Amino acid sequence: MTTGSMRVSIPRKVFEQLLDAARTHAPNEACGLLAGRDGIVQKFYPMTNADASPDHYSMRPEEQFRAVKEIRRCGLQVIGIWHSHPASPARMSDEDLRLAYTPGVAYVILSLRPGPDRAALCAYRVDAGKPSAIPVEVLD
Ligand SMILES: [Zn+2]
């Protein structure tokens, strides 16, 4: 898939689940998987942030594995890996990039402190450790 064709659409209902999760877990980061098809998210799978940290996250492998199995059983795919930035803008941190090893997936970040020059919700694809912003929209 090329950068140009990759995009993420998030229904308003799912976006609100992300916002809820971000606020509930603040000051720590929240994380989860976005399942859907053709770039359109259908379902949010919240995951435990095993790091319980305000500036990084990791998912528990067994929890992630269970969710991925369920997602495939529903005929969907993991199209996004989501986490929140409670206190910083929605850009990939060095740590985020270091851990962004899943190809073809969108890394979606929701910031509770976006700052003046960046949207609260941003998505990236990562190739060879380099992030490129991809379009992300909330569907009403
Ligand atoms: Zn991050």
Coordinates of N, CA and C and ligand atoms in Angstrom, one line a residue:
M1 N 0.8 -1.2 0.0 CA 0.0 0.0 0.0 C 0.9 1.2 0.0
T2 N 0.5 2.2 -0.8 CA 1.3 3.5 -0.8 C 0.8 4.5 0.2
T3 N 1.7 5.4 0.5 CA 1.3 6.4 1.5 C 0.0 7.2 1.0
G4 N 0.0 7.4 -0.3 CA -1.1 8.2 -0.8 C -2.5 7.5 -0.6
S5 N -2.5 6.2 -0.6 CA -3.8 5.5 -0.5 C -4.2 5.1 0.9
M6 N -3.3 5.3 1.8 CA -3.5 4.9 3.2 C -4.2 6.1 3.9
R7 N -5.4 5.8 4.5 CA -6.1 6.8 5.3 C -6.9 6.0 6.4
V8 N -7.3 6.8 7.4 CA -8.1 6.2 8.4 C -9.3 7.0 8.7
S9 N -10.5 6.3 8.6 CA -11.7 7.0 9.0 C -12.3 6.4 10.3
I10 N -12.7 7.2 11.2 CA -13.1 6.8 12.5 C -14.5 7.3 12.8
P11 N -15.5 6.4 12.9 CA -16.8 6.9 13.2 C -16.8 7.7 14.5
R12 N -17.7 8.7 14.6 CA -17.8 9.5 15.8 C -17.9 8.7 17.1
K13 N -18.7 7.6 17.1 CA -18.9 6.8 18.2 C -17.6 6.2 18.7
V14 N -16.8 5.7 17.8 CA -15.5 5.1 18.2 C -14.6 6.2 18.7
F15 N -14.6 7.4 18.0 CA -13.7 8.5 18.4 C -14.0 8.8 19.9
E16 N -15.3 8.8 20.2 CA -15.7 9.1 21.6 C -15.2 8.1 22.6
Q17 N -15.1 6.8 22.2 CA -14.6 5.8 23.0 C -13.1 6.0 23.2
L18 N -12.4 6.5 22.2 CA -11.0 6.8 22.3 C -10.8 7.9 23.3
L19 N -11.6 9.0 23.2 CA -11.5 10.1 24.0 C -11.7 9.7 25.5
D20 N -12.8 8.9 25.7 CA -13.1 8.4 27.0 C -11.9 7.6 27.6
A21 N -11.3 6.7 26.8 CA -10.2 5.9 27.3 C -9.0 6.8 27.6
A22 N -8.8 7.8 26.8 CA -7.6 8.7 27.0 C -7.8 9.5 28.3
R23 N -9.1 9.9 28.5 CA -9.3 10.7 29.8 C -9.3 9.8 31.0
T24 N -9.9 8.6 30.9 CA -10.0 7.7 32.0 C -8.6 7.4 32.5
H25 N -7.6 7.1 31.6 CA -6.3 6.7 32.0 C -5.3 7.8 32.2
A26 N -5.7 9.0 31.9 CA -4.8 10.1 32.1 C -4.5 10.2 33.6
P27 N -3.3 10.5 34.1 CA -2.2 11.0 33.3 C -1.4 10.0 32.6
N28 N -1.8 8.7 32.7 CA -1.1 7.7 31.9 C -1.6 7.6 30.5
E29 N -0.8 7.0 29.6 CA -1.3 6.8 28.2 C -2.2 5.6 28.2
A30 N -3.2 5.7 27.3 CA -4.1 4.6 27.1 C -3.7 4.0 25.7
C31 N -4.1 2.8 25.4 CA -3.8 2.2 24.1 C -4.8 1.2 23.7
G32 N -4.8 0.8 22.5 CA -5.7 -0.2 22.0 C -5.6 -0.4 20.5
L33 N -6.4 -1.3 20.0 CA -6.4 -1.7 18.6 C -7.6 -1.2 17.9
L34 N -7.5 -0.7 16.6 CA -8.6 -0.3 15.8 C -8.8 -1.3 14.7
A35 N -10.0 -1.9 14.8 CA -10.3 -3.0 13.8 C -11.3 -2.4 12.8
G36 N -11.1 -2.9 11.5 CA -12.1 -2.5 10.5 C -11.7 -3.1 9.2
R37 N -12.0 -2.4 8.1 CA -11.8 -2.8 6.8 C -11.6 -1.6 5.9
D38 N -10.7 -1.7 4.9 CA -10.6 -0.7 3.9 C -10.4 0.7 4.6
G39 N -9.6 0.8 5.6 CA -9.3 2.1 6.2 C -10.4 2.6 7.1
I40 N -11.5 1.9 7.2 CA -12.7 2.4 8.0 C -12.7 1.6 9.3
V41 N -12.6 2.3 10.4 CA -12.6 1.6 11.7 C -14.0 1.3 12.0
Q42 N -14.2 0.0 12.5 CA -15.5 -0.4 13.0 C -15.6 -0.6 14.5
K43 N -14.4 -1.0 15.0 CA -14.4 -1.3 16.4 C -13.1 -1.0 17.1
F44 N -13.2 -0.5 18.4 CA -12.1 -0.2 19.2 C -11.9 -1.3 20.2
Y45 N -10.7 -1.9 20.3 CA -10.4 -2.9 21.3 C -9.4 -2.2 22.3
P46 N -9.9 -1.8 23.5 CA -9.0 -1.2 24.5 C -8.0 -2.3 25.0
M47 N -6.8 -1.9 25.2 CA -5.8 -2.8 25.7 C -5.2 -2.1 27.0
T48 N -4.7 -3.0 27.9 CA -4.1 -2.5 29.1 C -2.7 -1.9 28.7
N49 N -2.4 -0.7 29.2 CA -1.0 -0.2 29.0 C -0.2 -0.8 30.1
A50 N 0.5 -1.9 29.8 CA 1.3 -2.6 30.7 C 2.4 -1.8 31.4
D51 N 2.8 -0.7 30.7 CA 3.8 0.2 31.3 C 3.2 1.1 32.4
A52 N 1.9 1.3 32.3 CA 1.2 2.3 33.2 C 2.0 3.6 33.3
S53 N 2.3 4.2 32.2 CA 3.2 5.3 32.2 C 2.6 6.5 31.5
P54 N 3.0 7.7 31.9 CA 2.5 8.9 31.2 C 3.1 9.2 29.8
D55 N 4.3 8.5 29.5 CA 4.9 8.9 28.3 C 5.3 7.7 27.4
H56 N 4.9 6.5 27.8 CA 5.0 5.4 26.8 C 4.0 4.3 27.2
Y57 N 3.9 3.3 26.3 CA 2.9 2.3 26.5 C 3.4 1.0 25.9
S58 N 2.9 -0.1 26.4 CA 3.1 -1.4 25.7 C 1.9 -2.3 26.0
M59 N 1.5 -3.0 25.0 CA 0.4 -3.9 25.1 C 0.8 -5.3 25.6
R60 N 0.0 -5.9 26.4 CA 0.3 -7.3 26.9 C 0.1 -8.2 25.7
P61 N 1.2 -9.0 25.3 CA 1.1 -9.9 24.2 C -0.1 -10.8 24.2
E62 N -0.4 -11.4 25.3 CA -1.5 -12.4 25.4 C -2.9 -11.7 25.1
E63 N -3.0 -10.4 25.7 CA -4.2 -9.7 25.5 C -4.4 -9.2 24.0
Q64 N -3.3 -8.8 23.5 CA -3.3 -8.4 22.1 C -3.6 -9.6 21.1
F65 N -3.0 -10.7 21.5 CA -3.2 -11.9 20.7 C -4.7 -12.3 20.7
R66 N -5.3 -12.2 21.9 CA -6.7 -12.6 22.0 C -7.6 -11.6 21.1
A67 N -7.3 -10.3 21.2 CA -8.0 -9.4 20.4 C -7.9 -9.6 18.9
V68 N -6.6 -9.9 18.5 CA -6.4 -10.1 17.1 C -7.2 -11.3 16.6
K69 N -7.2 -12.3 17.4 CA -8.0 -13.5 17.0 C -9.5 -13.2 16.9
E70 N -10.0 -12.4 17.8 CA -11.4 -12.0 17.8 C -11.7 -11.1 16.5
I71 N -10.7 -10.3 16.3 CA -10.9 -9.4 15.1 C -10.9 -10.2 13.8
R72 N -10.1 -11.2 13.7 CA -10.0 -12.0 12.5 C -11.3 -12.9 12.4
R73 N -11.8 -13.3 13.6 CA -13.0 -14.1 13.6 C -14.2 -13.3 13.1
C74 N -14.2 -12.0 13.3 CA -15.2 -11.1 12.8 C -15.0 -10.7 11.4
G75 N -14.0 -11.2 10.7 CA -13.7 -10.9 9.3 C -13.1 -9.5 9.2
L76 N -12.6 -9.0 10.2 CA -12.0 -7.6 10.2 C -10.4 -7.7 10.3
Q77 N -9.8 -6.6 10.1 CA -8.3 -6.5 10.2 C -7.9 -5.5 11.3
V78 N -6.7 -5.6 11.8 CA -6.2 -4.5 12.6 C -5.7 -3.4 11.6
I79 N -6.4 -2.3 11.6 CA -6.0 -1.3 10.7 C -5.2 -0.1 11.4
G80 N -5.4 -0.1 12.7 CA -4.7 0.9 13.5 C -4.3 0.5 14.9
I81 N -3.1 1.0 15.3 CA -2.7 0.8 16.6 C -2.8 2.2 17.3
W82 N -3.6 2.3 18.3 CA -3.9 3.6 18.9 C -3.3 3.8 20.2
H83 N -2.9 5.0 20.5 CA -2.6 5.3 21.9 C -2.8 6.8 22.2
S84 N -2.8 7.2 23.4 CA -3.1 8.6 23.8 C -1.8 9.3 24.2
H85 N -1.8 10.6 24.0 CA -0.7 11.4 24.6 C -1.4 12.4 25.5
P86 N -1.4 12.0 26.8 CA -2.1 12.9 27.8 C -1.5 14.3 27.9
A87 N -0.2 14.5 27.7 CA 0.4 15.8 28.0 C 1.3 16.3 26.9
S88 N 1.2 15.6 25.7 CA 2.1 16.1 24.6 C 1.3 16.0 23.3
P89 N 1.8 16.8 22.3 CA 1.1 16.8 21.0 C 1.1 15.4 20.3
A90 N 0.2 15.2 19.3 CA 0.1 13.9 18.7 C 1.1 13.6 17.7
R91 N 2.4 13.6 18.1 CA 3.4 13.2 17.1 C 4.1 12.0 17.7
M92 N 4.7 11.2 16.8 CA 5.4 10.0 17.2 C 6.6 10.3 18.0
S93 N 6.7 9.8 19.2 CA 7.9 10.0 20.0 C 9.0 9.0 19.5
D94 N 10.2 9.2 20.0 CA 11.3 8.3 19.6 C 11.0 6.9 20.0
E95 N 10.4 6.8 21.2 CA 10.0 5.5 21.7 C 8.9 4.9 20.9
D96 N 7.9 5.7 20.5 CA 6.9 5.2 19.6 C 7.4 4.6 18.3
L97 N 8.4 5.4 17.7 CA 9.0 4.9 16.5 C 9.8 3.6 16.6
R98 N 10.5 3.6 17.8 CA 11.3 2.4 18.0 C 10.4 1.1 18.1
L99 N 9.2 1.3 18.6 CA 8.3 0.2 18.7 C 7.3 0.0 17.6
A100 N 7.5 0.8 16.6 CA 6.5 0.8 15.5 C 7.0 -0.2 14.4
Y101 N 6.9 -1.5 14.7 CA 7.4 -2.5 13.8 C 6.3 -3.3 13.0
T102 N 5.1 -2.9 13.1 CA 4.0 -3.6 12.4 C 3.8 -2.9 11.0
P103 N 4.1 -3.6 9.9 CA 4.0 -3.0 8.6 C 2.5 -2.9 8.2
G104 N 2.2 -1.8 7.4 CA 0.9 -1.7 6.8 C -0.2 -1.3 7.8
V105 N 0.2 -0.9 9.0 CA -0.8 -0.5 10.0 C -0.6 1.0 10.2
A106 N -1.8 1.7 10.6 CA -1.7 3.1 10.9 C -1.5 3.3 12.4
Y107 N -0.5 4.1 12.7 CA -0.3 4.5 14.1 C -1.1 5.7 14.4
V108 N -2.1 5.6 15.3 CA -3.1 6.7 15.5 C -2.8 7.2 16.9
I109 N -2.7 8.5 17.0 CA -2.4 9.1 18.3 C -3.5 10.2 18.6
L110 N -4.1 10.1 19.8 CA -5.0 11.2 20.2 C -4.4 11.9 21.4
S111 N -4.2 13.2 21.2 CA -3.6 14.1 22.2 C -4.6 14.8 23.0
L112 N -4.4 14.8 24.3 CA -5.3 15.6 25.2 C -4.7 17.0 25.3
R113 N -3.5 17.3 24.8 CA -2.9 18.6 24.8 C -2.2 18.8 23.4
P114 N -3.1 19.0 22.4 CA -2.5 19.0 21.0 C -1.6 20.2 20.7
G115 N -1.7 21.3 21.4 CA -0.9 22.5 21.1 C -1.6 23.2 19.9
P116 N -1.1 24.4 19.6 CA -1.7 25.2 18.6 C -1.5 24.8 17.2
D117 N -0.4 24.0 16.9 CA -0.1 23.7 15.5 C -0.3 22.3 15.1
R118 N -1.1 21.6 15.9 CA -1.3 20.2 15.5 C -2.7 19.7 15.9
A119 N -3.3 18.9 15.1 CA -4.6 18.4 15.4 C -4.5 17.4 16.6
A120 N -5.6 17.3 17.3 CA -5.6 16.4 18.5 C -5.5 14.9 18.0
L121 N -6.0 14.6 16.8 CA -6.0 13.3 16.3 C -5.1 13.2 15.1
C122 N -4.0 12.4 15.1 CA -3.1 12.3 14.0 C -2.8 10.8 13.7
A123 N -2.5 10.5 12.5 CA -2.2 9.1 12.1 C -1.0 9.1 11.3
Y124 N -0.2 8.0 11.4 CA 1.1 7.9 10.7 C 1.2 6.5 10.2
R125 N 2.0 6.4 9.1 CA 2.5 5.1 8.8 C 4.0 5.2 9.0
V126 N 4.6 4.1 9.3 CA 6.1 4.1 9.7 C 6.8 3.2 8.7
D127 N 7.7 3.7 8.0 CA 8.6 2.9 7.1 C 10.0 3.0 7.5
A128 N 10.7 1.9 7.8 CA 12.1 1.9 8.2 C 12.3 3.0 9.3
G129 N 11.5 3.1 10.3 CA 11.6 4.0 11.4 C 11.3 5.4 11.1
K130 N 10.8 5.7 9.9 CA 10.4 7.1 9.6 C 8.9 7.2 9.5
P131 N 8.3 8.2 10.2 CA 6.9 8.4 10.2 C 6.4 9.3 9.1
S132 N 5.4 9.0 8.4 CA 4.7 10.0 7.5 C 3.3 10.1 7.9
A133 N 2.8 11.3 8.0 CA 1.4 11.6 8.4 C 0.5 11.1 7.3
I134 N -0.6 10.5 7.7 CA -1.6 10.0 6.7 C -2.9 10.7 7.1
P135 N -3.8 10.8 6.2 CA -5.1 11.5 6.5 C -5.9 10.7 7.5
V136 N -6.5 11.4 8.5 CA -7.4 10.7 9.4 C -8.6 11.6 9.6
E137 N -9.8 11.0 9.6 CA -11.0 11.8 9.8 C -12.0 11.1 10.7
V138 N -12.8 12.0 11.3 CA -13.9 11.4 12.2 C -15.2 11.5 11.4
L139 N -15.9 10.4 11.2 CA -17.1 10.4 10.4 C -18.3 10.6 11.3
D140 N -19.1 11.6 10.8 CA -20.4 11.8 11.6 C -21.5 11.0 11.1
Ligands
ZN1 ZN 3.4 8.0 22.0

